[in-house]
């Protein structure tokens, strides 16, 4: 599985910290291991390597956490691009215990340039998380977006 995340860093910011590490930390891996990790041009890309090669109809679960710099701008969404349809998709967004957003929504986009279609408001529970679960996912982008005030 290849993941690409925008880091929302200013253009003048370095793609790596002074110690040579990527600008965000990939941690909390479950059901997979980290492969190659690259950061440049405000993006961080990494591979999540599964225990086995999947055949058509197989399922897999991966869990990871991307820890962004504390001094960076607050995030506003999490999205996953689907180049082809998939049977089921579940995403859980865990917010920091001290900073829950005011509102949270699921969304769909046909392409990155297309307008977002809101799929409804998502509950942020006492655990500080919100999730979206979609069956029969079509090609496009699914995500969770939130508002801070």
mmCIF file of N, CA and C in Angstrom:
data_model
loop_
_atom_site.group_PDB
_atom_site.id
_atom_site.type_symbol
_atom_site.label_atom_id
_atom_site.label_comp_id
_atom_site.label_asym_id
_atom_site.label_seq_id
_atom_site.Cartn_x
_atom_site.Cartn_y
_atom_site.Cartn_z
ATOM 1 N N UNK A 1 0.864 -1.164 0.000
ATOM 2 C CA UNK A 1 0.000 0.000 0.000
ATOM 3 C C UNK A 1 0.910 1.226 0.000
ATOM 4 N N UNK A 2 0.664 2.154 -0.915
ATOM 5 C CA UNK A 2 1.430 3.397 -0.967
ATOM 6 C C UNK A 2 0.529 4.528 -0.483
ATOM 7 N N UNK A 3 1.019 5.300 0.463
ATOM 8 C CA UNK A 3 0.277 6.433 1.018
ATOM 9 C C UNK A 3 1.037 7.711 0.715
ATOM 10 N N UNK A 4 0.312 8.748 0.341
ATOM 11 C CA UNK A 4 0.902 10.066 0.104
ATOM 12 C C UNK A 4 0.079 11.071 0.892
ATOM 13 N N UNK A 5 0.734 11.803 1.768
ATOM 14 C CA UNK A 5 0.049 12.778 2.615
ATOM 15 C C UNK A 5 0.621 14.166 2.388
ATOM 16 N N UNK A 6 -0.248 15.164 2.159
ATOM 17 C CA UNK A 6 0.244 16.549 2.141
ATOM 18 C C UNK A 6 0.602 16.944 3.565
ATOM 19 N N UNK A 7 1.676 17.688 3.710
ATOM 20 C CA UNK A 7 2.136 18.073 5.039
ATOM 21 C C UNK A 7 1.763 19.493 5.414
ATOM 22 N N UNK A 8 1.193 20.248 4.491
ATOM 23 C CA UNK A 8 0.773 21.625 4.771
ATOM 24 C C UNK A 8 1.891 22.431 5.414
ATOM 25 N N UNK A 9 3.093 22.285 4.866
ATOM 26 C CA UNK A 9 4.216 23.081 5.353
ATOM 27 C C UNK A 9 4.423 24.245 4.402
ATOM 28 N N UNK A 10 4.891 25.378 4.899
ATOM 29 C CA UNK A 10 5.147 26.509 4.003
ATOM 30 C C UNK A 10 6.191 26.134 2.962
ATOM 31 N N UNK A 11 6.105 26.737 1.771
ATOM 32 C CA UNK A 11 7.043 26.425 0.683
ATOM 33 C C UNK A 11 8.491 26.619 1.087
ATOM 34 N N UNK A 12 8.741 27.615 1.941
ATOM 35 C CA UNK A 12 10.125 27.869 2.318
ATOM 36 C C UNK A 12 10.636 26.878 3.368
ATOM 37 N N UNK A 13 9.744 26.046 3.933
ATOM 38 C CA UNK A 13 10.175 25.078 4.944
ATOM 39 C C UNK A 13 10.958 23.949 4.294
ATOM 40 N N UNK A 14 11.850 23.383 5.059
ATOM 41 C CA UNK A 14 12.658 22.265 4.571
ATOM 42 C C UNK A 14 11.805 21.009 4.507
ATOM 43 N N UNK A 15 12.174 20.076 3.592
ATOM 44 C CA UNK A 15 11.474 18.805 3.481
ATOM 45 C C UNK A 15 11.953 17.806 4.529
ATOM 46 N N UNK A 16 13.020 18.144 5.237
ATOM 47 C CA UNK A 16 13.527 17.292 6.295
ATOM 48 C C UNK A 16 13.910 18.176 7.482
ATOM 49 N N UNK A 17 13.822 17.625 8.672
ATOM 50 C CA UNK A 17 14.237 18.358 9.860
ATOM 51 C C UNK A 17 15.756 18.452 9.889
ATOM 52 N N UNK A 18 16.272 19.245 10.801
ATOM 53 C CA UNK A 18 17.725 19.432 10.910
ATOM 54 C C UNK A 18 18.453 18.113 11.153
ATOM 55 N N UNK A 19 17.789 17.149 11.823
ATOM 56 C CA UNK A 19 18.442 15.869 12.097
ATOM 57 C C UNK A 19 18.346 14.892 10.922
ATOM 58 N N UNK A 20 17.780 15.344 9.780
ATOM 59 C CA UNK A 20 17.687 14.503 8.589
ATOM 60 C C UNK A 20 16.429 13.655 8.515
ATOM 61 N N UNK A 21 15.604 13.667 9.556
ATOM 62 C CA UNK A 21 14.375 12.874 9.572
ATOM 63 C C UNK A 21 13.293 13.573 8.746
ATOM 64 N N UNK A 22 12.293 12.821 8.248
ATOM 65 C CA UNK A 22 11.174 13.445 7.535
ATOM 66 C C UNK A 22 10.446 14.441 8.439
ATOM 67 N N UNK A 23 9.688 15.384 7.867
ATOM 68 C CA UNK A 23 9.027 16.418 8.654
ATOM 69 C C UNK A 23 7.861 15.902 9.492
ATOM 70 N N UNK A 24 7.436 14.679 9.292
ATOM 71 C CA UNK A 24 6.392 14.060 10.105
ATOM 72 C C UNK A 24 6.885 12.657 10.468
ATOM 73 N N UNK A 25 6.321 12.095 11.533
ATOM 74 C CA UNK A 25 6.766 10.780 11.997
ATOM 75 C C UNK A 25 5.699 9.730 11.730
ATOM 76 N N UNK A 26 6.076 8.654 11.053
ATOM 77 C CA UNK A 26 5.201 7.509 10.815
ATOM 78 C C UNK A 26 5.375 6.556 11.984
ATOM 79 N N UNK A 27 4.299 6.310 12.719
ATOM 80 C CA UNK A 27 4.378 5.489 13.918
ATOM 81 C C UNK A 27 3.078 4.701 14.087
ATOM 82 N N UNK A 28 2.970 3.935 15.148
ATOM 83 C CA UNK A 28 1.733 3.214 15.446
ATOM 84 C C UNK A 28 1.347 2.193 14.392
ATOM 85 N N UNK A 29 2.315 1.606 13.716
ATOM 86 C CA UNK A 29 2.017 0.633 12.660
ATOM 87 C C UNK A 29 1.455 -0.654 13.252
ATOM 88 N N UNK A 30 0.350 -1.120 12.682
ATOM 89 C CA UNK A 30 -0.230 -2.411 13.052
ATOM 90 C C UNK A 30 -0.665 -3.105 11.772
ATOM 91 N N UNK A 31 -0.474 -4.405 11.725
ATOM 92 C CA UNK A 31 -0.884 -5.258 10.603
ATOM 93 C C UNK A 31 -0.073 -5.007 9.333
ATOM 94 N N UNK A 32 1.046 -4.306 9.457
ATOM 95 C CA UNK A 32 1.922 -4.008 8.332
ATOM 96 C C UNK A 32 3.256 -3.522 8.875
ATOM 97 N N UNK A 33 4.207 -3.306 7.983
ATOM 98 C CA UNK A 33 5.475 -2.698 8.381
ATOM 99 C C UNK A 33 5.790 -1.584 7.389
ATOM 100 N N UNK A 34 6.647 -0.666 7.805
ATOM 101 C CA UNK A 34 7.010 0.462 6.942
ATOM 102 C C UNK A 34 8.005 0.002 5.883
ATOM 103 N N UNK A 35 7.799 0.468 4.668
ATOM 104 C CA UNK A 35 8.755 0.283 3.583
ATOM 105 C C UNK A 35 9.515 1.574 3.387
ATOM 106 N N UNK A 36 9.670 1.978 2.133
ATOM 107 C CA UNK A 36 10.387 3.224 1.835
ATOM 108 C C UNK A 36 9.569 4.438 2.280
ATOM 109 N N UNK A 37 10.284 5.468 2.737
ATOM 110 C CA UNK A 37 9.656 6.720 3.171
ATOM 111 C C UNK A 37 10.385 7.865 2.475
ATOM 112 N N UNK A 38 9.622 8.765 1.846
ATOM 113 C CA UNK A 38 10.197 9.916 1.148
ATOM 114 C C UNK A 38 9.390 11.159 1.512
ATOM 115 N N UNK A 39 10.071 12.292 1.588
ATOM 116 C CA UNK A 39 9.405 13.574 1.826
ATOM 117 C C UNK A 39 10.033 14.624 0.937
ATOM 118 N N UNK A 40 9.190 15.339 0.178
ATOM 119 C CA UNK A 40 9.649 16.472 -0.622
ATOM 120 C C UNK A 40 8.446 17.236 -1.139
ATOM 121 N N UNK A 41 8.662 18.485 -1.456
ATOM 122 C CA UNK A 41 7.646 19.366 -2.042
ATOM 123 C C UNK A 41 6.343 19.370 -1.241
ATOM 124 N N UNK A 42 6.457 19.356 0.095
ATOM 125 C CA UNK A 42 5.268 19.419 0.930
ATOM 126 C C UNK A 42 4.470 18.133 1.001
ATOM 127 N N UNK A 43 5.029 17.028 0.521
ATOM 128 C CA UNK A 43 4.355 15.730 0.569
ATOM 129 C C UNK A 43 5.232 14.720 1.295
ATOM 130 N N UNK A 44 4.586 13.765 1.941
ATOM 131 C CA UNK A 44 5.296 12.635 2.523
ATOM 132 C C UNK A 44 4.669 11.373 1.963
ATOM 133 N N UNK A 45 5.505 10.528 1.349
ATOM 134 C CA UNK A 45 5.035 9.265 0.765
ATOM 135 C C UNK A 45 5.711 8.116 1.494
ATOM 136 N N UNK A 46 4.946 7.062 1.723
ATOM 137 C CA UNK A 46 5.524 5.891 2.378
ATOM 138 C C UNK A 46 4.784 4.642 1.943
ATOM 139 N N UNK A 47 5.497 3.529 2.037
ATOM 140 C CA UNK A 47 4.925 2.226 1.730
ATOM 141 C C UNK A 47 4.537 1.534 3.026
ATOM 142 N N UNK A 48 3.383 0.884 3.014
ATOM 143 C CA UNK A 48 2.966 0.001 4.085
ATOM 144 C C UNK A 48 2.987 -1.408 3.498
ATOM 145 N N UNK A 49 3.898 -2.231 3.977
ATOM 146 C CA UNK A 49 4.099 -3.567 3.420
ATOM 147 C C UNK A 49 3.268 -4.564 4.213
ATOM 148 N N UNK A 50 2.427 -5.311 3.501
ATOM 149 C CA UNK A 50 1.576 -6.313 4.130
ATOM 150 C C UNK A 50 2.346 -7.613 4.317
ATOM 151 N N UNK A 51 1.793 -8.500 5.137
ATOM 152 C CA UNK A 51 2.428 -9.798 5.397
ATOM 153 C C UNK A 51 2.385 -10.725 4.191
ATOM 154 N N UNK A 52 1.450 -10.490 3.276
ATOM 155 C CA UNK A 52 1.294 -11.371 2.115
ATOM 156 C C UNK A 52 0.760 -10.577 0.929
ATOM 157 N N UNK A 53 0.913 -11.144 -0.232
ATOM 158 C CA UNK A 53 0.365 -10.548 -1.447
ATOM 159 C C UNK A 53 -1.131 -10.850 -1.475
ATOM 160 N N UNK A 54 -1.924 -9.840 -1.768
ATOM 161 C CA UNK A 54 -3.373 -10.024 -1.808
ATOM 162 C C UNK A 54 -3.822 -10.503 -3.179
ATOM 163 N N UNK A 55 -4.744 -11.436 -3.185
ATOM 164 C CA UNK A 55 -5.392 -11.892 -4.413
ATOM 165 C C UNK A 55 -6.716 -11.137 -4.552
ATOM 166 N N UNK A 56 -7.313 -11.189 -5.728
ATOM 167 C CA UNK A 56 -8.607 -10.539 -5.961
ATOM 168 C C UNK A 56 -9.609 -11.026 -4.924
ATOM 169 N N UNK A 57 -10.299 -10.095 -4.281
ATOM 170 C CA UNK A 57 -11.300 -10.438 -3.284
ATOM 171 C C UNK A 57 -10.759 -10.533 -1.861
ATOM 172 N N UNK A 58 -9.430 -10.554 -1.687
ATOM 173 C CA UNK A 58 -8.837 -10.578 -0.356
ATOM 174 C C UNK A 58 -9.011 -9.221 0.319
ATOM 175 N N UNK A 59 -8.965 -9.217 1.631
ATOM 176 C CA UNK A 59 -9.054 -7.977 2.386
ATOM 177 C C UNK A 59 -7.804 -7.802 3.245
ATOM 178 N N UNK A 60 -7.556 -6.581 3.641
ATOM 179 C CA UNK A 60 -6.440 -6.277 4.526
ATOM 180 C C UNK A 60 -6.822 -5.088 5.395
ATOM 181 N N UNK A 61 -6.246 -5.045 6.567
ATOM 182 C CA UNK A 61 -6.419 -3.928 7.488
ATOM 183 C C UNK A 61 -5.031 -3.379 7.776
ATOM 184 N N UNK A 62 -4.875 -2.079 7.709
ATOM 185 C CA UNK A 62 -3.621 -1.436 8.109
ATOM 186 C C UNK A 62 -3.967 -0.329 9.090
ATOM 187 N N UNK A 63 -3.046 -0.088 9.996
ATOM 188 C CA UNK A 63 -3.233 0.986 10.951
ATOM 189 C C UNK A 63 -1.901 1.717 11.085
ATOM 190 N N UNK A 64 -1.959 3.033 11.029
ATOM 191 C CA UNK A 64 -0.755 3.835 11.210
ATOM 192 C C UNK A 64 -1.139 5.195 11.742
ATOM 193 N N UNK A 65 -0.148 5.882 12.271
ATOM 194 C CA UNK A 65 -0.341 7.236 12.760
ATOM 195 C C UNK A 65 0.733 8.106 12.129
ATOM 196 N N UNK A 66 0.337 9.244 11.650
ATOM 197 C CA UNK A 66 1.273 10.213 11.107
ATOM 198 C C UNK A 66 1.273 11.401 12.059
ATOM 199 N N UNK A 67 2.380 11.567 12.790
ATOM 200 C CA UNK A 67 2.496 12.637 13.774
ATOM 201 C C UNK A 67 3.117 13.845 13.087
ATOM 202 N N UNK A 68 2.341 14.918 13.012
ATOM 203 C CA UNK A 68 2.788 16.145 12.362
ATOM 204 C C UNK A 68 3.506 17.035 13.369
ATOM 205 N N UNK A 69 4.359 17.934 12.906
ATOM 206 C CA UNK A 69 5.062 18.833 13.834
ATOM 207 C C UNK A 69 4.082 19.672 14.642
ATOM 208 N N UNK A 70 4.365 19.807 15.938
ATOM 209 C CA UNK A 70 3.478 20.564 16.827
ATOM 210 C C UNK A 70 3.400 22.038 16.447
ATOM 211 N N UNK A 71 4.448 22.564 15.806
ATOM 212 C CA UNK A 71 4.450 23.980 15.456
ATOM 213 C C UNK A 71 3.883 24.253 14.066
ATOM 214 N N UNK A 72 3.387 23.224 13.391
ATOM 215 C CA UNK A 72 2.809 23.391 12.058
ATOM 216 C C UNK A 72 1.346 23.794 12.130
ATOM 217 N N UNK A 73 0.751 24.105 10.977
ATOM 218 C CA UNK A 73 -0.667 24.474 10.969
ATOM 219 C C UNK A 73 -1.539 23.260 11.289
ATOM 220 N N UNK A 74 -2.706 23.465 11.914
ATOM 221 C CA UNK A 74 -3.578 22.334 12.214
ATOM 222 C C UNK A 74 -4.136 21.736 10.921
ATOM 223 N N UNK A 75 -4.275 20.432 10.901
ATOM 224 C CA UNK A 75 -4.838 19.766 9.733
ATOM 225 C C UNK A 75 -6.318 20.076 9.579
ATOM 226 N N UNK A 76 -6.840 19.868 8.371
ATOM 227 C CA UNK A 76 -8.251 20.137 8.111
ATOM 228 C C UNK A 76 -8.962 18.951 7.477
ATOM 229 N N UNK A 77 -8.200 17.916 7.050
ATOM 230 C CA UNK A 77 -8.864 16.755 6.459
ATOM 231 C C UNK A 77 -7.921 15.556 6.386
ATOM 232 N N UNK A 78 -8.527 14.408 6.117
ATOM 233 C CA UNK A 78 -7.803 13.175 5.814
ATOM 234 C C UNK A 78 -8.527 12.590 4.618
ATOM 235 N N UNK A 79 -7.779 12.207 3.583
ATOM 236 C CA UNK A 79 -8.445 11.694 2.379
ATOM 237 C C UNK A 79 -7.663 10.530 1.797
ATOM 238 N N UNK A 80 -8.384 9.666 1.092
ATOM 239 C CA UNK A 80 -7.788 8.504 0.436
ATOM 240 C C UNK A 80 -8.297 8.476 -0.998
ATOM 241 N N UNK A 81 -7.356 8.382 -1.931
ATOM 242 C CA UNK A 81 -7.690 8.327 -3.358
ATOM 243 C C UNK A 81 -7.821 6.864 -3.778
ATOM 244 N N UNK A 82 -8.886 6.544 -4.491
ATOM 245 C CA UNK A 82 -9.122 5.191 -4.985
ATOM 246 C C UNK A 82 -9.047 5.193 -6.512
ATOM 247 N N UNK A 83 -7.982 4.629 -7.086
ATOM 248 C CA UNK A 83 -7.857 4.597 -8.541
ATOM 249 C C UNK A 83 -8.814 3.593 -9.189
ATOM 250 N N UNK A 84 -9.344 2.674 -8.387
ATOM 251 C CA UNK A 84 -10.313 1.695 -8.874
ATOM 252 C C UNK A 84 -11.303 1.403 -7.755
ATOM 253 N N UNK A 85 -12.469 0.890 -8.079
ATOM 254 C CA UNK A 85 -13.459 0.600 -7.027
ATOM 255 C C UNK A 85 -12.940 -0.447 -6.034
ATOM 256 N N UNK A 86 -13.392 -0.324 -4.789
ATOM 257 C CA UNK A 86 -13.100 -1.314 -3.756
ATOM 258 C C UNK A 86 -14.407 -1.672 -3.054
ATOM 259 N N UNK A 87 -14.395 -2.834 -2.415
ATOM 260 C CA UNK A 87 -15.620 -3.332 -1.787
ATOM 261 C C UNK A 87 -15.993 -2.522 -0.549
ATOM 262 N N UNK A 88 -15.054 -2.331 0.362
ATOM 263 C CA UNK A 88 -15.336 -1.640 1.613
ATOM 264 C C UNK A 88 -14.155 -0.762 2.006
ATOM 265 N N UNK A 89 -14.457 0.333 2.698
ATOM 266 C CA UNK A 89 -13.409 1.215 3.197
ATOM 267 C C UNK A 89 -13.833 1.764 4.549
ATOM 268 N N UNK A 90 -12.901 1.749 5.491
ATOM 269 C CA UNK A 90 -13.117 2.306 6.822
ATOM 270 C C UNK A 90 -11.916 3.173 7.163
ATOM 271 N N UNK A 91 -12.167 4.388 7.604
ATOM 272 C CA UNK A 91 -11.092 5.267 8.079
ATOM 273 C C UNK A 91 -11.497 5.810 9.443
ATOM 274 N N UNK A 92 -10.559 5.804 10.370
ATOM 275 C CA UNK A 92 -10.754 6.374 11.694
ATOM 276 C C UNK A 92 -9.743 7.500 11.852
ATOM 277 N N UNK A 93 -10.220 8.681 12.221
ATOM 278 C CA UNK A 93 -9.344 9.817 12.481
ATOM 279 C C UNK A 93 -9.346 10.041 13.982
ATOM 280 N N UNK A 94 -8.157 9.975 14.586
ATOM 281 C CA UNK A 94 -8.003 10.174 16.024
ATOM 282 C C UNK A 94 -7.420 11.565 16.259
ATOM 283 N N UNK A 95 -8.142 12.381 16.997
ATOM 284 C CA UNK A 95 -7.682 13.731 17.293
ATOM 285 C C UNK A 95 -6.922 13.743 18.612
ATOM 286 N N UNK A 96 -6.043 14.721 18.767
ATOM 287 C CA UNK A 96 -5.300 14.883 20.008
ATOM 288 C C UNK A 96 -6.286 15.112 21.145
ATOM 289 N N UNK A 97 -5.992 14.552 22.301
ATOM 290 C CA UNK A 97 -6.912 14.619 23.446
ATOM 291 C C UNK A 97 -7.255 16.042 23.866
ATOM 292 N N UNK A 98 -6.403 17.004 23.552
ATOM 293 C CA UNK A 98 -6.641 18.386 23.977
ATOM 294 C C UNK A 98 -7.218 19.276 22.879
ATOM 295 N N UNK A 99 -7.415 18.746 21.662
ATOM 296 C CA UNK A 99 -7.872 19.602 20.559
ATOM 297 C C UNK A 99 -8.858 18.883 19.664
ATOM 298 N N UNK A 100 -10.098 18.802 20.087
ATOM 299 C CA UNK A 100 -11.149 18.228 19.243
ATOM 300 C C UNK A 100 -11.702 19.312 18.327
ATOM 301 N N UNK A 101 -11.999 18.999 17.073
ATOM 302 C CA UNK A 101 -12.635 20.007 16.206
ATOM 303 C C UNK A 101 -14.090 20.232 16.610
ATOM 304 N N UNK A 102 -14.660 21.319 16.113
ATOM 305 C CA UNK A 102 -16.054 21.649 16.414
ATOM 306 C C UNK A 102 -17.021 20.749 15.643
ATOM 307 N N UNK A 103 -16.685 20.434 14.387
ATOM 308 C CA UNK A 103 -17.538 19.614 13.524
ATOM 309 C C UNK A 103 -16.673 18.743 12.627
ATOM 310 N N UNK A 104 -17.269 17.646 12.182
ATOM 311 C CA UNK A 104 -16.545 16.698 11.341
ATOM 312 C C UNK A 104 -17.523 16.125 10.309
ATOM 313 N N UNK A 105 -17.068 15.961 9.063
ATOM 314 C CA UNK A 105 -17.928 15.484 7.971
ATOM 315 C C UNK A 105 -17.197 14.448 7.127
ATOM 316 N N UNK A 106 -17.939 13.536 6.548
ATOM 317 C CA UNK A 106 -17.403 12.670 5.514
ATOM 318 C C UNK A 106 -17.598 13.352 4.173
ATOM 319 N N UNK A 107 -16.729 13.052 3.199
ATOM 320 C CA UNK A 107 -16.900 13.652 1.869
ATOM 321 C C UNK A 107 -16.423 12.700 0.774
ATOM 322 N N UNK A 108 -16.897 12.988 -0.437
ATOM 323 C CA UNK A 108 -16.478 12.272 -1.639
ATOM 324 C C UNK A 108 -16.152 13.311 -2.703
ATOM 325 N N UNK A 109 -15.112 13.039 -3.510
ATOM 326 C CA UNK A 109 -14.763 13.863 -4.674
ATOM 327 C C UNK A 109 -14.467 12.935 -5.833
ATOM 328 N N UNK A 110 -14.905 13.298 -7.028
ATOM 329 C CA UNK A 110 -14.554 12.491 -8.204
ATOM 330 C C UNK A 110 -13.072 12.605 -8.520
ATOM 331 N N UNK A 111 -12.533 13.826 -8.429
ATOM 332 C CA UNK A 111 -11.110 14.084 -8.658
ATOM 333 C C UNK A 111 -10.654 15.137 -7.653
ATOM 334 N N UNK A 112 -9.350 15.383 -7.591
ATOM 335 C CA UNK A 112 -8.834 16.395 -6.679
ATOM 336 C C UNK A 112 -9.294 17.798 -6.996
ATOM 337 N N UNK A 113 -9.682 18.055 -8.255
ATOM 338 C CA UNK A 113 -10.147 19.377 -8.668
ATOM 339 C C UNK A 113 -11.662 19.540 -8.564
ATOM 340 N N UNK A 114 -12.381 18.439 -8.389
ATOM 341 C CA UNK A 114 -13.844 18.473 -8.336
ATOM 342 C C UNK A 114 -14.314 18.987 -6.975
ATOM 343 N N UNK A 115 -15.527 19.542 -6.934
ATOM 344 C CA UNK A 115 -16.052 19.979 -5.635
ATOM 345 C C UNK A 115 -16.315 18.772 -4.731
ATOM 346 N N UNK A 116 -16.195 19.001 -3.443
ATOM 347 C CA UNK A 116 -16.469 17.940 -2.471
ATOM 348 C C UNK A 116 -17.971 17.786 -2.261
ATOM 349 N N UNK A 117 -18.404 16.548 -2.179
ATOM 350 C CA UNK A 117 -19.801 16.222 -1.867
ATOM 351 C C UNK A 117 -19.833 15.723 -0.429
ATOM 352 N N UNK A 118 -20.473 16.461 0.447
ATOM 353 C CA UNK A 118 -20.544 16.049 1.851
ATOM 354 C C UNK A 118 -21.459 14.833 1.980
ATOM 355 N N UNK A 119 -20.990 13.860 2.756
ATOM 356 C CA UNK A 119 -21.738 12.622 2.971
ATOM 357 C C UNK A 119 -22.462 12.621 4.311
ATOM 358 N N UNK A 120 -22.328 13.676 5.067
ATOM 359 C CA UNK A 120 -23.010 13.783 6.353
ATOM 360 C C UNK A 120 -22.043 14.100 7.469
ATOM 361 N N UNK A 121 -22.605 14.570 8.569
ATOM 362 C CA UNK A 121 -21.790 14.908 9.734
ATOM 363 C C UNK A 121 -21.385 13.629 10.455
ATOM 364 N N UNK A 122 -20.157 13.600 10.961
ATOM 365 C CA UNK A 122 -19.634 12.447 11.683
ATOM 366 C C UNK A 122 -19.535 12.786 13.168
ATOM 367 N N UNK A 123 -19.851 11.828 13.987
ATOM 368 C CA UNK A 123 -19.812 12.000 15.432
ATOM 369 C C UNK A 123 -18.371 11.922 15.917
ATOM 370 N N UNK A 124 -17.991 12.865 16.770
ATOM 371 C CA UNK A 124 -16.701 12.811 17.456
ATOM 372 C C UNK A 124 -17.011 12.375 18.874
ATOM 373 N N UNK A 125 -16.674 11.155 19.201
ATOM 374 C CA UNK A 125 -17.025 10.588 20.493
ATOM 375 C C UNK A 125 -16.076 10.990 21.600
ATOM 376 N N UNK A 126 -16.338 10.469 22.790
ATOM 377 C CA UNK A 126 -15.509 10.750 23.954
ATOM 378 C C UNK A 126 -14.074 10.279 23.743
ATOM 379 N N UNK A 127 -13.872 9.330 22.846
ATOM 380 C CA UNK A 127 -12.521 8.844 22.535
ATOM 381 C C UNK A 127 -11.728 9.850 21.709
ATOM 382 N N UNK A 128 -12.412 10.880 21.203
ATOM 383 C CA UNK A 128 -11.745 11.880 20.369
ATOM 384 C C UNK A 128 -11.528 11.417 18.951
ATOM 385 N N UNK A 129 -12.344 10.479 18.490
ATOM 386 C CA UNK A 129 -12.190 9.970 17.130
ATOM 387 C C UNK A 129 -13.497 10.086 16.358
ATOM 388 N N UNK A 130 -13.350 10.107 15.047
ATOM 389 C CA UNK A 130 -14.491 10.059 14.129
ATOM 390 C C UNK A 130 -14.141 9.036 13.059
ATOM 391 N N UNK A 131 -15.167 8.414 12.479
ATOM 392 C CA UNK A 131 -14.868 7.431 11.434
ATOM 393 C C UNK A 131 -15.869 7.525 10.292
ATOM 394 N N UNK A 132 -15.437 7.013 9.149
ATOM 395 C CA UNK A 132 -16.294 6.904 7.981
ATOM 396 C C UNK A 132 -16.175 5.473 7.465
ATOM 397 N N UNK A 133 -17.308 4.854 7.173
ATOM 398 C CA UNK A 133 -17.342 3.497 6.625
ATOM 399 C C UNK A 133 -18.223 3.533 5.383
ATOM 400 N N UNK A 134 -17.681 3.066 4.265
ATOM 401 C CA UNK A 134 -18.396 3.117 2.993
ATOM 402 C C UNK A 134 -18.259 1.762 2.304
ATOM 403 N N UNK A 135 -19.356 1.249 1.796
ATOM 404 C CA UNK A 135 -19.342 0.024 1.001
ATOM 405 C C UNK A 135 -19.459 0.366 -0.466
ATOM 406 N N UNK A 136 -19.009 -0.534 -1.320
ATOM 407 C CA UNK A 136 -19.065 -0.343 -2.768
ATOM 408 C C UNK A 136 -18.473 1.013 -3.164
ATOM 409 N N UNK A 137 -17.232 1.228 -2.770
ATOM 410 C CA UNK A 137 -16.548 2.502 -3.031
ATOM 411 C C UNK A 137 -16.229 2.612 -4.513
ATOM 412 N N UNK A 138 -16.643 3.708 -5.117
ATOM 413 C CA UNK A 138 -16.330 3.924 -6.525
ATOM 414 C C UNK A 138 -15.009 4.679 -6.646
ATOM 415 N N UNK A 139 -14.515 4.742 -7.848
ATOM 416 C CA UNK A 139 -13.274 5.463 -8.125
ATOM 417 C C UNK A 139 -13.427 6.922 -7.702
ATOM 418 N N UNK A 140 -12.402 7.468 -7.059
ATOM 419 C CA UNK A 140 -12.449 8.853 -6.613
ATOM 420 C C UNK A 140 -11.739 9.019 -5.289
ATOM 421 N N UNK A 141 -12.185 9.991 -4.510
ATOM 422 C CA UNK A 141 -11.547 10.331 -3.244
ATOM 423 C C UNK A 141 -12.599 10.315 -2.143
ATOM 424 N N UNK A 142 -12.310 9.593 -1.076
ATOM 425 C CA UNK A 142 -13.148 9.600 0.121
ATOM 426 C C UNK A 142 -12.355 10.219 1.248
ATOM 427 N N UNK A 143 -13.030 10.942 2.128
ATOM 428 C CA UNK A 143 -12.276 11.542 3.207
ATOM 429 C C UNK A 143 -13.123 12.008 4.355
ATOM 430 N N UNK A 144 -12.411 12.532 5.332
ATOM 431 C CA UNK A 144 -13.001 13.150 6.514
ATOM 432 C C UNK A 144 -12.437 14.553 6.605
ATOM 433 N N UNK A 145 -13.304 15.539 6.782
ATOM 434 C CA UNK A 145 -12.853 16.918 6.951
ATOM 435 C C UNK A 145 -13.454 17.471 8.232
ATOM 436 N N UNK A 146 -12.790 18.452 8.803
ATOM 437 C CA UNK A 146 -13.274 18.995 10.059
ATOM 438 C C UNK A 146 -13.075 20.497 10.109
ATOM 439 N N UNK A 147 -13.841 21.107 11.008
ATOM 440 C CA UNK A 147 -13.797 22.548 11.233
ATOM 441 C C UNK A 147 -13.415 22.781 12.690
ATOM 442 N N UNK A 148 -12.529 23.727 12.926
ATOM 443 C CA UNK A 148 -12.038 23.985 14.269
ATOM 444 C C UNK A 148 -12.941 24.918 15.048
ATOM 445 N N UNK A 149 -13.726 25.765 14.375
ATOM 446 C CA UNK A 149 -14.651 26.655 15.108
ATOM 447 C C UNK A 149 -15.893 26.887 14.323
#
